[in-house]
PDB file of C-alpha atoms in Angstrom:
ATOM      1  CA  MET Y 269     132.230 105.973-119.099  1.00 81.00           C
ATOM      2  CA  LYS Y 270     134.605 103.190-119.242  1.00 94.00           C
ATOM      3  CA  GLU Y 271     137.353 103.133-116.338  1.00 94.00           C
ATOM      4  CA  MET Y 272     141.599 102.909-118.435  1.00 96.00           C
ATOM      5  CA  THR Y 273     143.316  99.751-117.794  1.00 96.00           C
ATOM      6  CA  LEU Y 274     146.603 100.334-116.719  1.00 95.00           C
ATOM      7  CA  ARG Y 275     148.267  99.752-120.827  1.00 97.00           C
ATOM      8  CA  GLU Y 276     145.912 102.285-121.731  1.00 97.00           C
ATOM      9  CA  ILE Y 277     146.989 105.173-119.082  1.00 97.00           C
ATOM     10  CA  GLN Y 278     150.630 104.277-119.426  1.00 97.00           C
ATOM     11  CA  MET Y 279     149.893 104.678-123.522  1.00 97.00           C
ATOM     12  CA  PHE Y 280     148.085 107.559-123.198  1.00 98.00           C
ATOM     13  CA  SER Y 281     150.411 108.912-121.069  1.00 98.00           C
ATOM     14  CA  MET Y 282     152.512 108.778-123.123  1.00 97.00           C
ATOM     15  CA  GLU Y 283     150.978 110.571-125.846  1.00 98.00           C
ATOM     16  CA  ILE Y 284     151.010 112.891-123.937  1.00 98.00           C
ATOM     17  CA  LEU Y 285     154.854 113.731-123.653  1.00 98.00           C
ATOM     18  CA  LYS Y 286     155.114 112.992-126.969  1.00 98.00           C
ATOM     19  CA  VAL Y 287     154.086 115.449-127.428  1.00 98.00           C
ATOM     20  CA  VAL Y 288     155.329 117.838-124.895  1.00 98.00           C
ATOM     21  CA  HIS Y 289     158.960 115.765-126.550  1.00 98.00           C
ATOM     22  CA  ARG Y 290     157.942 118.046-129.533  1.00 98.00           C
ATOM     23  CA  PHE Y 291     157.332 121.440-128.115  1.00 98.00           C
ATOM     24  CA  CYS Y 292     159.952 121.404-125.968  1.00 98.00           C
ATOM     25  CA  VAL Y 293     162.853 120.520-128.793  1.00 98.00           C
ATOM     26  CA  GLU Y 294     161.075 122.396-131.075  1.00 98.00           C
ATOM     27  CA  ASN Y 295     161.769 125.090-128.936  1.00 98.00           C
ATOM     28  CA  ASP Y 296     165.696 124.399-127.305  1.00 98.00           C
ATOM     29  CA  ILE Y 297     163.644 124.067-123.843  1.00 98.00           C
ATOM     30  CA  LYS Y 298     165.326 120.766-121.441  1.00 98.00           C
ATOM     31  CA  TYR Y 299     163.291 118.425-120.127  1.00 98.00           C
ATOM     32  CA  SER Y 300     164.181 114.669-119.002  1.00 98.00           C
ATOM     33  CA  LEU Y 301     161.915 111.768-117.664  1.00 98.00           C
ATOM     34  CA  SER Y 302     162.100 111.387-114.043  1.00 97.00           C
ATOM     35  CA  PHE Y 303     161.681 109.632-110.039  1.00 95.00           C
ATOM     36  CA  GLY Y 304     159.584 105.944-111.863  1.00 95.00           C
ATOM     37  CA  THR Y 305     159.028 107.026-115.047  1.00 98.00           C
ATOM     38  CA  LEU Y 306     163.354 107.733-114.889  1.00 98.00           C
ATOM     39  CA  ILE Y 307     163.786 104.319-113.555  1.00 97.00           C
ATOM     40  CA  GLY Y 308     161.840 102.686-115.980  1.00 97.00           C
ATOM     41  CA  ALA Y 309     163.961 103.682-118.887  1.00 98.00           C
ATOM     42  CA  ILE Y 310     166.695 102.195-116.984  1.00 98.00           C
ATOM     43  CA  ARG Y 311     165.213  99.367-116.050  1.00 97.00           C
ATOM     44  CA  HIS Y 312     163.180  98.454-118.450  1.00 97.00           C
ATOM     45  CA  LYS Y 313     163.302 100.030-121.549  1.00 97.00           C
ATOM     46  CA  GLY Y 314     159.914 101.911-121.169  1.00 97.00           C
ATOM     47  CA  PHE Y 315     157.233 101.767-118.001  1.00 97.00           C
ATOM     48  CA  VAL Y 316     157.513 100.382-114.961  1.00 96.00           C
ATOM     49  CA  PRO Y 317     155.342  97.286-115.722  1.00 96.00           C
ATOM     50  CA  TRP Y 318     152.522  98.104-112.311  1.00 95.00           C
ATOM     51  CA  ASP Y 319     153.451 102.057-112.492  1.00 94.00           C
ATOM     52  CA  ASP Y 320     150.918 104.090-113.453  1.00 93.00           C
ATOM     53  CA  ASP Y 321     151.801 107.766-113.601  1.00 94.00           C
ATOM     54  CA  LEU Y 322     154.946 109.310-116.185  1.00 97.00           C
ATOM     55  CA  ASP Y 323     157.652 112.114-114.686  1.00 97.00           C
ATOM     56  CA  ILE Y 324     159.554 114.666-116.122  1.00 98.00           C
ATOM     57  CA  MET Y 325     161.261 116.986-114.597  1.00 98.00           C
ATOM     58  CA  MET Y 326     162.504 120.277-115.943  1.00 98.00           C
ATOM     59  CA  LEU Y 327     165.622 122.961-114.399  1.00 98.00           C
ATOM     60  CA  ARG Y 328     163.287 125.910-113.295  1.00 97.00           C
ATOM     61  CA  PRO Y 329     164.284 128.192-116.262  1.00 97.00           C
ATOM     62  CA  ASP Y 330     162.732 125.917-118.810  1.00 98.00           C
ATOM     63  CA  TYR Y 331     159.606 124.586-116.489  1.00 98.00           C
ATOM     64  CA  ASP Y 332     159.223 128.222-115.825  1.00 97.00           C
ATOM     65  CA  ARG Y 333     158.879 128.872-119.909  1.00 97.00           C
ATOM     66  CA  PHE Y 334     157.600 125.759-120.440  1.00 98.00           C
ATOM     67  CA  CYS Y 335     154.566 127.002-118.522  1.00 97.00           C
ATOM     68  CA  ARG Y 336     154.058 130.235-119.838  1.00 96.00           C
ATOM     69  CA  THR Y 337     154.028 129.262-123.755  1.00 97.00           C
ATOM     70  CA  PHE Y 338     152.932 125.649-123.665  1.00 98.00           C
ATOM     71  CA  LYS Y 339     150.066 125.737-126.277  1.00 96.00           C
ATOM     72  CA  ALA Y 340     148.824 121.825-127.727  1.00 97.00           C
ATOM     73  CA  GLN Y 341     145.849 121.282-129.908  1.00 96.00           C
ATOM     74  CA  GLY Y 342     143.427 119.134-126.471  1.00 97.00           C
ATOM     75  CA  PHE Y 343     145.968 120.518-124.417  1.00 98.00           C
ATOM     76  CA  GLU Y 344     146.568 121.639-121.835  1.00 97.00           C
ATOM     77  CA  VAL Y 345     149.228 123.100-119.305  1.00 98.00           C
ATOM     78  CA  VAL Y 346     147.954 123.406-115.698  1.00 97.00           C
ATOM     79  CA  SER Y 347     149.849 125.002-113.185  1.00 97.00           C
ATOM     80  CA  ARG Y 348     150.066 128.003-110.434  1.00 93.00           C
ATOM     81  CA  HIS Y 349     152.015 129.846-113.470  1.00 88.00           C
ATOM     82  CA  THR Y 350     148.923 129.646-115.887  1.00 93.00           C
ATOM     83  CA  ARG Y 351     145.849 128.832-113.387  1.00 93.00           C
ATOM     84  CA  GLU Y 352     144.857 130.073-110.279  1.00 91.00           C
ATOM     85  CA  ASP Y 353     142.747 127.501-108.482  1.00 93.00           C
ATOM     86  CA  CYS Y 354     145.865 125.197-108.422  1.00 96.00           C
ATOM     87  CA  LEU Y 355     146.887 122.978-105.586  1.00 96.00           C
ATOM     88  CA  ILE Y 356     149.845 122.568-106.512  1.00 96.00           C
ATOM     89  CA  SER Y 357     153.507 122.800-105.770  1.00 95.00           C
ATOM     90  CA  PHE Y 358     154.565 121.876-110.450  1.00 97.00           C
ATOM     91  CA  ALA Y 359     152.739 121.253-113.052  1.00 98.00           C
ATOM     92  CA  ARG Y 360     150.271 118.977-114.974  1.00 98.00           C
ATOM     93  CA  VAL Y 361     149.857 118.775-119.124  1.00 98.00           C
ATOM     94  CA  CYS Y 362     146.096 117.048-119.519  1.00 98.00           C
ATOM     95  CA  ASP Y 363     144.023 115.774-122.019  1.00 98.00           C
ATOM     96  CA  THR Y 364     141.143 117.603-122.494  1.00 97.00           C
ATOM     97  CA  GLU Y 365     139.671 115.790-125.118  1.00 97.00           C
ATOM     98  CA  ARG Y 366     139.008 112.023-125.067  1.00 97.00           C
ATOM     99  CA  THR Y 367     139.552 111.467-121.324  1.00 97.00           C
ATOM    100  CA  CYS Y 368     138.060 112.781-118.151  1.00 95.00           C
ATOM    101  CA  VAL Y 369     138.666 112.262-114.369  1.00 93.00           C
ATOM    102  CA  GLN Y 370     137.502 111.394-110.941  1.00 85.00           C
ATOM    103  CA  SER Y 371     139.794 111.285-107.974  1.00 81.00           C
ATOM    104  CA  MET Y 372     139.481 111.559-104.038  1.00 76.00           C
ATOM    105  CA  GLU Y 373     142.770 114.005-103.563  1.00 79.00           C
ATOM    106  CA  PRO Y 374     141.362 117.469-105.129  1.00 88.00           C
ATOM    107  CA  TRP Y 375     144.225 119.404-106.920  1.00 93.00           C
ATOM    108  CA  ILE Y 376     142.184 121.786-108.615  1.00 94.00           C
ATOM    109  CA  ARG Y 377     139.266 123.955-107.761  1.00 91.00           C
ATOM    110  CA  GLU Y 378     137.306 123.628-110.961  1.00 90.00           C
ATOM    111  CA  GLN Y 379     138.024 119.755-112.628  1.00 88.00           C
ATOM    112  CA  GLY Y 380     135.792 121.139-115.879  1.00 89.00           C
ATOM    113  CA  ASN Y 381     137.836 118.906-118.510  1.00 93.00           C
ATOM    114  CA  LEU Y 382     141.263 118.355-117.220  1.00 96.00           C
ATOM    115  CA  GLY Y 383     141.357 114.577-118.413  1.00 96.00           C
ATOM    116  CA  LEU Y 384     144.612 112.211-117.743  1.00 97.00           C
ATOM    117  CA  TRP Y 385     147.849 113.710-117.456  1.00 97.00           C
ATOM    118  CA  ILE Y 386     151.442 113.162-116.607  1.00 98.00           C
ATOM    119  CA  ASP Y 387     153.113 115.455-114.197  1.00 97.00           C
ATOM    120  CA  ILE Y 388     156.076 117.952-114.146  1.00 98.00           C
ATOM    121  CA  PHE Y 389     159.057 118.468-111.523  1.00 97.00           C
ATOM    122  CA  PRO Y 390     160.892 122.329-111.164  1.00 97.00           C
ATOM    123  CA  VAL Y 391     165.115 121.383-110.488  1.00 97.00           C
ATOM    124  CA  ASP Y 392     165.949 124.062-108.256  1.00 97.00           C
ATOM    125  CA  SER Y 393     169.355 125.933-106.878  1.00 97.00           C
ATOM    126  CA  VAL Y 394     170.003 124.726-103.704  1.00 97.00           C
ATOM    127  CA  PRO Y 395     172.677 125.447-100.677  1.00 96.00           C
ATOM    128  CA  ASP Y 396     175.790 122.992-101.283  1.00 97.00           C
ATOM    129  CA  ASP Y 397     175.983 122.707 -97.505  1.00 95.00           C
ATOM    130  CA  TYR Y 398     173.418 119.502 -96.654  1.00 94.00           C
ATOM    131  CA  GLU Y 399     172.757 120.115 -93.264  1.00 95.00           C
ATOM    132  CA  SER Y 400     171.005 123.835 -94.595  1.00 96.00           C
ATOM    133  CA  PHE Y 401     169.770 121.934 -97.075  1.00 95.00           C
ATOM    134  CA  HIS Y 402     167.795 119.450 -95.506  1.00 94.00           C
ATOM    135  CA  LYS Y 403     167.095 122.350 -93.310  1.00 95.00           C
ATOM    136  CA  LEU Y 404     165.243 123.686 -96.155  1.00 96.00           C
ATOM    137  CA  TRP Y 405     163.320 120.758 -96.917  1.00 95.00           C
ATOM    138  CA  GLN Y 406     162.296 120.255 -93.488  1.00 94.00           C
ATOM    139  CA  GLU Y 407     160.896 124.227 -94.065  1.00 95.00           C
ATOM    140  CA  LEU Y 408     158.993 123.205 -97.322  1.00 96.00           C
ATOM    141  CA  LYS Y 409     157.324 120.400 -95.891  1.00 95.00           C
ATOM    142  CA  VAL Y 410     155.532 122.468 -93.091  1.00 95.00           C
ATOM    143  CA  PRO Y 411     153.518 124.353 -95.427  1.00 95.00           C
ATOM    144  CA  HIS Y 412     153.146 121.957 -97.866  1.00 95.00           C
ATOM    145  CA  GLU Y 413     151.569 118.803 -95.225  1.00 94.00           C
ATOM    146  CA  LYS Y 414     148.894 121.348 -94.113  1.00 93.00           C
ATOM    147  CA  ALA Y 415     148.536 122.647 -97.994  1.00 94.00           C
ATOM    148  CA  LEU Y 416     147.579 118.569 -98.989  1.00 90.00           C
ATOM    149  CA  LYS Y 417     145.344 118.196 -95.449  1.00 88.00           C
ATOM    150  CA  LEU Y 418     143.460 121.532 -96.031  1.00 90.00           C
ATOM    151  CA  ARG Y 419     143.294 119.510 -99.741  1.00 88.00           C
ATOM    152  CA  LYS Y 420     141.670 116.612 -98.664  1.00 83.00           C
ATOM    153  CA  SER Y 421     138.804 119.402 -97.408  1.00 86.00           C
ATOM    154  CA  LEU Y 422     138.065 119.943-101.051  1.00 84.00           C
ATOM    155  CA  ARG Y 423     137.312 116.321-101.694  1.00 79.00           C
ATOM    156  CA  PRO Y 424     133.629 115.442-103.482  1.00 76.00           C
ATOM    157  CA  PHE Y 425     131.142 113.179-101.159  1.00 75.00           C
ATOM    158  CA  THR Y 426     130.745 109.561-102.243  1.00 78.00           C
ATOM    159  CA  LYS Y 427     127.933 106.716-101.754  1.00 75.00           C
ATOM    160  CA  GLU Y 428     130.905 104.727-103.798  1.00 73.00           C
ATOM    161  CA  ARG Y 429     132.668 104.766 -99.916  1.00 75.00           C
ATOM    162  CA  PRO Y 430     131.280 103.713 -96.307  1.00 80.00           C
ATOM    163  CA  PHE Y 431     129.326 105.604 -94.549  1.00 78.00           C
ATOM    164  CA  LYS Y 432     133.043 106.934 -91.843  1.00 81.00           C
ATOM    165  CA  TYR Y 433     134.616 107.748 -95.219  1.00 73.00           C
ATOM    166  CA  ASN Y 434     131.554 110.831 -95.791  1.00 75.00           C
ATOM    167  CA  LEU Y 435     131.676 111.449 -91.446  1.00 81.00           C
ATOM    168  CA  ASN Y 436     135.277 112.163 -91.947  1.00 81.00           C
ATOM    169  CA  THR Y 437     134.397 114.795 -95.011  1.00 79.00           C
ATOM    170  CA  PHE Y 438     132.487 116.653 -93.489  1.00 78.00           C
ATOM    171  CA  LYS Y 439     134.650 117.527 -90.350  1.00 81.00           C
ATOM    172  CA  LYS Y 440     137.756 118.351 -92.980  1.00 78.00           C
ATOM    173  CA  LYS Y 441     134.737 120.220 -94.088  1.00 79.00           C
ATOM    174  CA  PHE Y 442     134.081 122.140 -91.657  1.00 76.00           C
ATOM    175  CA  LEU Y 443     136.925 122.504 -89.593  1.00 75.00           C
ATOM    176  CA  SER Y 444     138.427 124.071 -93.254  1.00 79.00           C
ATOM    177  CA  ILE Y 445     136.169 126.643 -92.335  1.00 83.00           C
ATOM    178  CA  PHE Y 446     137.871 128.355 -89.347  1.00 77.00           C
ATOM    179  CA  LYS Y 447     141.549 128.005 -91.400  1.00 86.00           C
ATOM    180  CA  PRO Y 448     143.741 129.482 -94.634  1.00 91.00           C
ATOM    181  CA  LYS Y 449     143.466 127.921 -97.781  1.00 92.00           C
ATOM    182  CA  PRO Y 450     145.733 125.544 -99.541  1.00 93.00           C
ATOM    183  CA  GLU Y 451     146.515 128.727-101.525  1.00 94.00           C
ATOM    184  CA  TYR Y 452     147.666 130.399 -98.320  1.00 95.00           C
ATOM    185  CA  TYR Y 453     150.572 127.699 -97.590  1.00 95.00           C
ATOM    186  CA  LEU Y 454     151.248 126.536-101.259  1.00 95.00           C
ATOM    187  CA  ASP Y 455     152.517 130.645-101.237  1.00 95.00           C
ATOM    188  CA  ARG Y 456     154.154 130.686 -98.068  1.00 95.00           C
ATOM    189  CA  LYS Y 457     156.191 127.163 -99.682  1.00 95.00           C
ATOM    190  CA  GLU Y 458     156.810 128.817-102.870  1.00 93.00           C
ATOM    191  CA  SER Y 459     158.652 132.833-101.398  1.00 94.00           C
ATOM    192  CA  VAL Y 460     161.236 130.431 -99.906  1.00 94.00           C
ATOM    193  CA  VAL Y 461     161.448 128.712-103.289  1.00 94.00           C
ATOM    194  CA  LYS Y 462     161.277 132.228-105.300  1.00 90.00           C
ATOM    195  CA  GLY Y 463     163.895 133.323-102.926  1.00 91.00           C
ATOM    196  CA  LEU Y 464     166.473 130.353-104.383  1.00 92.00           C
ATOM    197  CA  LYS Y 465     169.039 132.037-107.458  1.00 94.00           C
ATOM    198  CA  PHE Y 466     169.441 129.846-110.125  1.00 96.00           C
ATOM    199  CA  GLY Y 467     172.394 128.516-110.992  1.00 95.00           C
ATOM    200  CA  SER Y 468     173.297 130.325-107.545  1.00 95.00           C
ATOM    201  CA  THR Y 469     175.356 127.209-105.621  1.00 97.00           C
ATOM    202  CA  ASN Y 470     175.910 123.966-107.110  1.00 97.00           C
ATOM    203  CA  HIS Y 471     173.972 121.469-105.926  1.00 97.00           C
ATOM    204  CA  LEU Y 472     169.929 120.877-107.447  1.00 97.00           C
ATOM    205  CA  ALA Y 473     166.952 119.562-105.848  1.00 96.00           C
ATOM    206  CA  GLN Y 474     163.018 119.158-107.211  1.00 95.00           C
ATOM    207  CA  LEU Y 475     161.393 120.489-104.651  1.00 95.00           C
ATOM    208  CA  GLY Y 476     157.806 120.982-106.395  1.00 93.00           C
ATOM    209  CA  TYR Y 477     156.633 118.198-103.956  1.00 93.00           C
ATOM    210  CA  ILE Y 478     157.866 117.421-101.203  1.00 90.00           C
ATOM    211  CA  GLY Y 479     158.058 113.915-100.745  1.00 83.00           C
ATOM    212  CA  GLU Y 480     160.294 112.711-103.758  1.00 76.00           C
ATOM    213  CA  GLU Y 481     163.870 114.264-102.001  1.00 80.00           C
ATOM    214  CA  ALA Y 482     166.343 114.067-104.764  1.00 86.00           C
ATOM    215  CA  TYR Y 483     169.994 116.258-103.911  1.00 92.00           C
ATOM    216  CA  VAL Y 484     172.078 115.597-106.612  1.00 95.00           C
ATOM    217  CA  GLU Y 485     175.315 117.755-107.723  1.00 96.00           C
ATOM    218  CA  ALA Y 486     174.225 120.372-111.082  1.00 97.00           C
ATOM    219  CA  GLN Y 487     176.944 118.112-113.213  1.00 96.00           C
ATOM    220  CA  ALA Y 488     174.511 115.184-113.014  1.00 96.00           C
ATOM    221  CA  MET Y 489     171.402 117.523-114.680  1.00 96.00           C
ATOM    222  CA  LYS Y 490     174.125 119.997-117.330  1.00 95.00           C
ATOM    223  CA  GLU Y 491     173.408 116.902-120.531  1.00 97.00           C
ATOM    224  CA  PHE Y 492     170.662 115.115-121.640  1.00 98.00           C
ATOM    225  CA  ILE Y 493     170.612 112.041-123.858  1.00 98.00           C
ATOM    226  CA  LEU Y 494     167.691 110.032-125.352  1.00 98.00           C
ATOM    227  CA  VAL Y 495     167.144 106.990-124.252  1.00 98.00           C
ATOM    228  CA  PRO Y 496     164.928 104.106-125.176  1.00 98.00           C
ATOM    229  CA  PHE Y 497     161.382 104.170-124.448  1.00 98.00           C
ATOM    230  CA  GLU Y 498     158.691 102.358-125.499  1.00 97.00           C
ATOM    231  CA  ASP Y 499     158.503 102.641-128.952  1.00 94.00           C
ATOM    232  CA  THR Y 500     160.135 104.769-129.471  1.00 96.00           C
ATOM    233  CA  LYS Y 501     163.467 107.993-127.512  1.00 98.00           C
ATOM    234  CA  PHE Y 502     162.788 110.562-125.198  1.00 98.00           C
ATOM    235  CA  TYR Y 503     165.214 112.530-122.536  1.00 98.00           C
ATOM    236  CA  VAL Y 504     166.891 111.692-119.169  1.00 98.00           C
ATOM    237  CA  ILE Y 505     169.674 113.671-117.885  1.00 98.00           C
ATOM    238  CA  ASN Y 506     173.190 112.038-117.979  1.00 96.00           C
ATOM    239  CA  GLY Y 507     173.652 112.065-114.419  1.00 96.00           C
ATOM    240  CA  TYR Y 508     170.419 109.580-114.561  1.00 97.00           C
ATOM    241  CA  ASP Y 509     172.528 107.013-112.258  1.00 96.00           C
ATOM    242  CA  GLU Y 510     173.088 110.353-109.125  1.00 95.00           C
ATOM    243  CA  PHE Y 511     169.810 111.428-109.266  1.00 95.00           C
ATOM    244  CA  LEU Y 512     168.048 107.792-108.992  1.00 95.00           C
ATOM    245  CA  THR Y 513     170.703 106.384-106.288  1.00 95.00           C
ATOM    246  CA  SER Y 514     170.311 109.404-104.494  1.00 91.00           C
ATOM    247  CA  ARG Y 515     166.700 108.863-103.957  1.00 91.00           C
ATOM    248  CA  TYR Y 516     166.393 105.237-103.917  1.00 93.00           C
ATOM    249  CA  GLY Y 517     169.610 103.373-103.535  1.00 93.00           C
ATOM    250  CA  ASP Y 518     169.915 100.819-105.389  1.00 95.00           C
ATOM    251  CA  TYR Y 519     166.840 101.307-108.328  1.00 95.00           C
ATOM    252  CA  MET Y 520     167.995  98.411-110.062  1.00 97.00           C
ATOM    253  CA  GLN Y 521     166.277  95.837-107.930  1.00 95.00           C
ATOM    254  CA  LEU Y 522     163.026  94.674-107.984  1.00 94.00           C
ATOM    255  CA  PRO Y 523     160.953  95.997-104.955  1.00 91.00           C
ATOM    256  CA  PRO Y 524     159.599  92.562-103.149  1.00 92.00           C
ATOM    257  CA  GLU Y 525     156.458  91.210-104.794  1.00 92.00           C
ATOM    258  CA  GLU Y 526     153.763  93.263-102.782  1.00 90.00           C
ATOM    259  CA  GLN Y 527     155.257  95.870-103.411  1.00 90.00           C
ATOM    260  CA  ARG Y 528     154.686  95.841-107.186  1.00 91.00           C
ATOM    261  CA  VAL Y 529     151.730  97.815-107.927  1.00 90.00           C
ATOM    262  CA  PRO Y 530     150.068 101.106-109.077  1.00 87.00           C
ATOM    263  CA  GLN Y 531     149.581 103.789-106.590  1.00 78.00           C
ATOM    264  CA  GLN Y 532     147.845 106.393-107.360  1.00 76.00           C
ATOM    265  CA  ASP Y 533     144.780 104.004-106.554  1.00 72.00           C
ATOM    266  CA  TYR Y 534     142.827 107.061-105.492  1.00 73.00           C
ATOM    267  CA  ILE Y 535     142.316 108.309-109.356  1.00 88.00           C
ATOM    268  CA  HIS Y 536     140.452 106.460-111.454  1.00 90.00           C
ATOM    269  CA  PHE Y 537     140.902 107.630-114.711  1.00 95.00           C
ATOM    270  CA  CYS Y 538     137.805 106.598-117.887  1.00 95.00           C
ATOM    271  CA  TRP Y 539     137.618 107.781-121.573  1.00 97.00           C
ATOM    272  CA  LYS Y 540     134.862 109.586-122.218  1.00 94.00           C
ATOM    273  CA  ASP Y 541     132.321 108.774-124.632  1.00 84.00           C
ATOM    274  CA  LEU Y 542     132.891 110.208-127.944  1.00 61.00           C
TER     275      LEU Y 542
END
């Protein structure tokens, strides 16, 4: 199998996004580019040159409906809505025909024919008082990090890594015998999120991945506008400036050169031998 280059990953990710975009338009489901992909759209009119993934987000009602209904030849939506063995609290639309994945951070128990993906993050209503929101964030952080650590016990042994890596993997696998499964902590986390009635407050945040905090007024995600991205146009929220500023500060400023590197160096995407 031939490993994909960074540019091949970007271009194939955009193929997946085009499929998702068409489905969303046809079914009146709202989405927006998010996080680094949103920065790329605003700052570069396309991908951040060193970015190796593609992120979008949906308000919770749209996210739930998308996960239940999305269908497209050659692609599969994977979330805790659709797969009991899914070990993340957000969704991925995965290629099932042309690519495959080698990852040291398992996110699903049975990888099967799942290949390159794009991430879809749900956006939920959160308390209007920031201190209450921060308390909620910390409450969710505990089960999130415990599930993440237990996922590492599922990673495979490999000759490609040093002996110390495999020894550490063995220790994690052994210790996990005496601990709950990752699903236990994901259920705890999601039970808290499900208790937040969507639309009951005037603030929103992404709670699927505790690490990408962005706390904004609901007004910032009221409208969706098309913006140029590479050779096409995709949707972004009207309040993208508030969203990005809350997460990154001055997002138009390039990071130091040593930080301009792909973030998923523990994942290798390859073309299938067709």
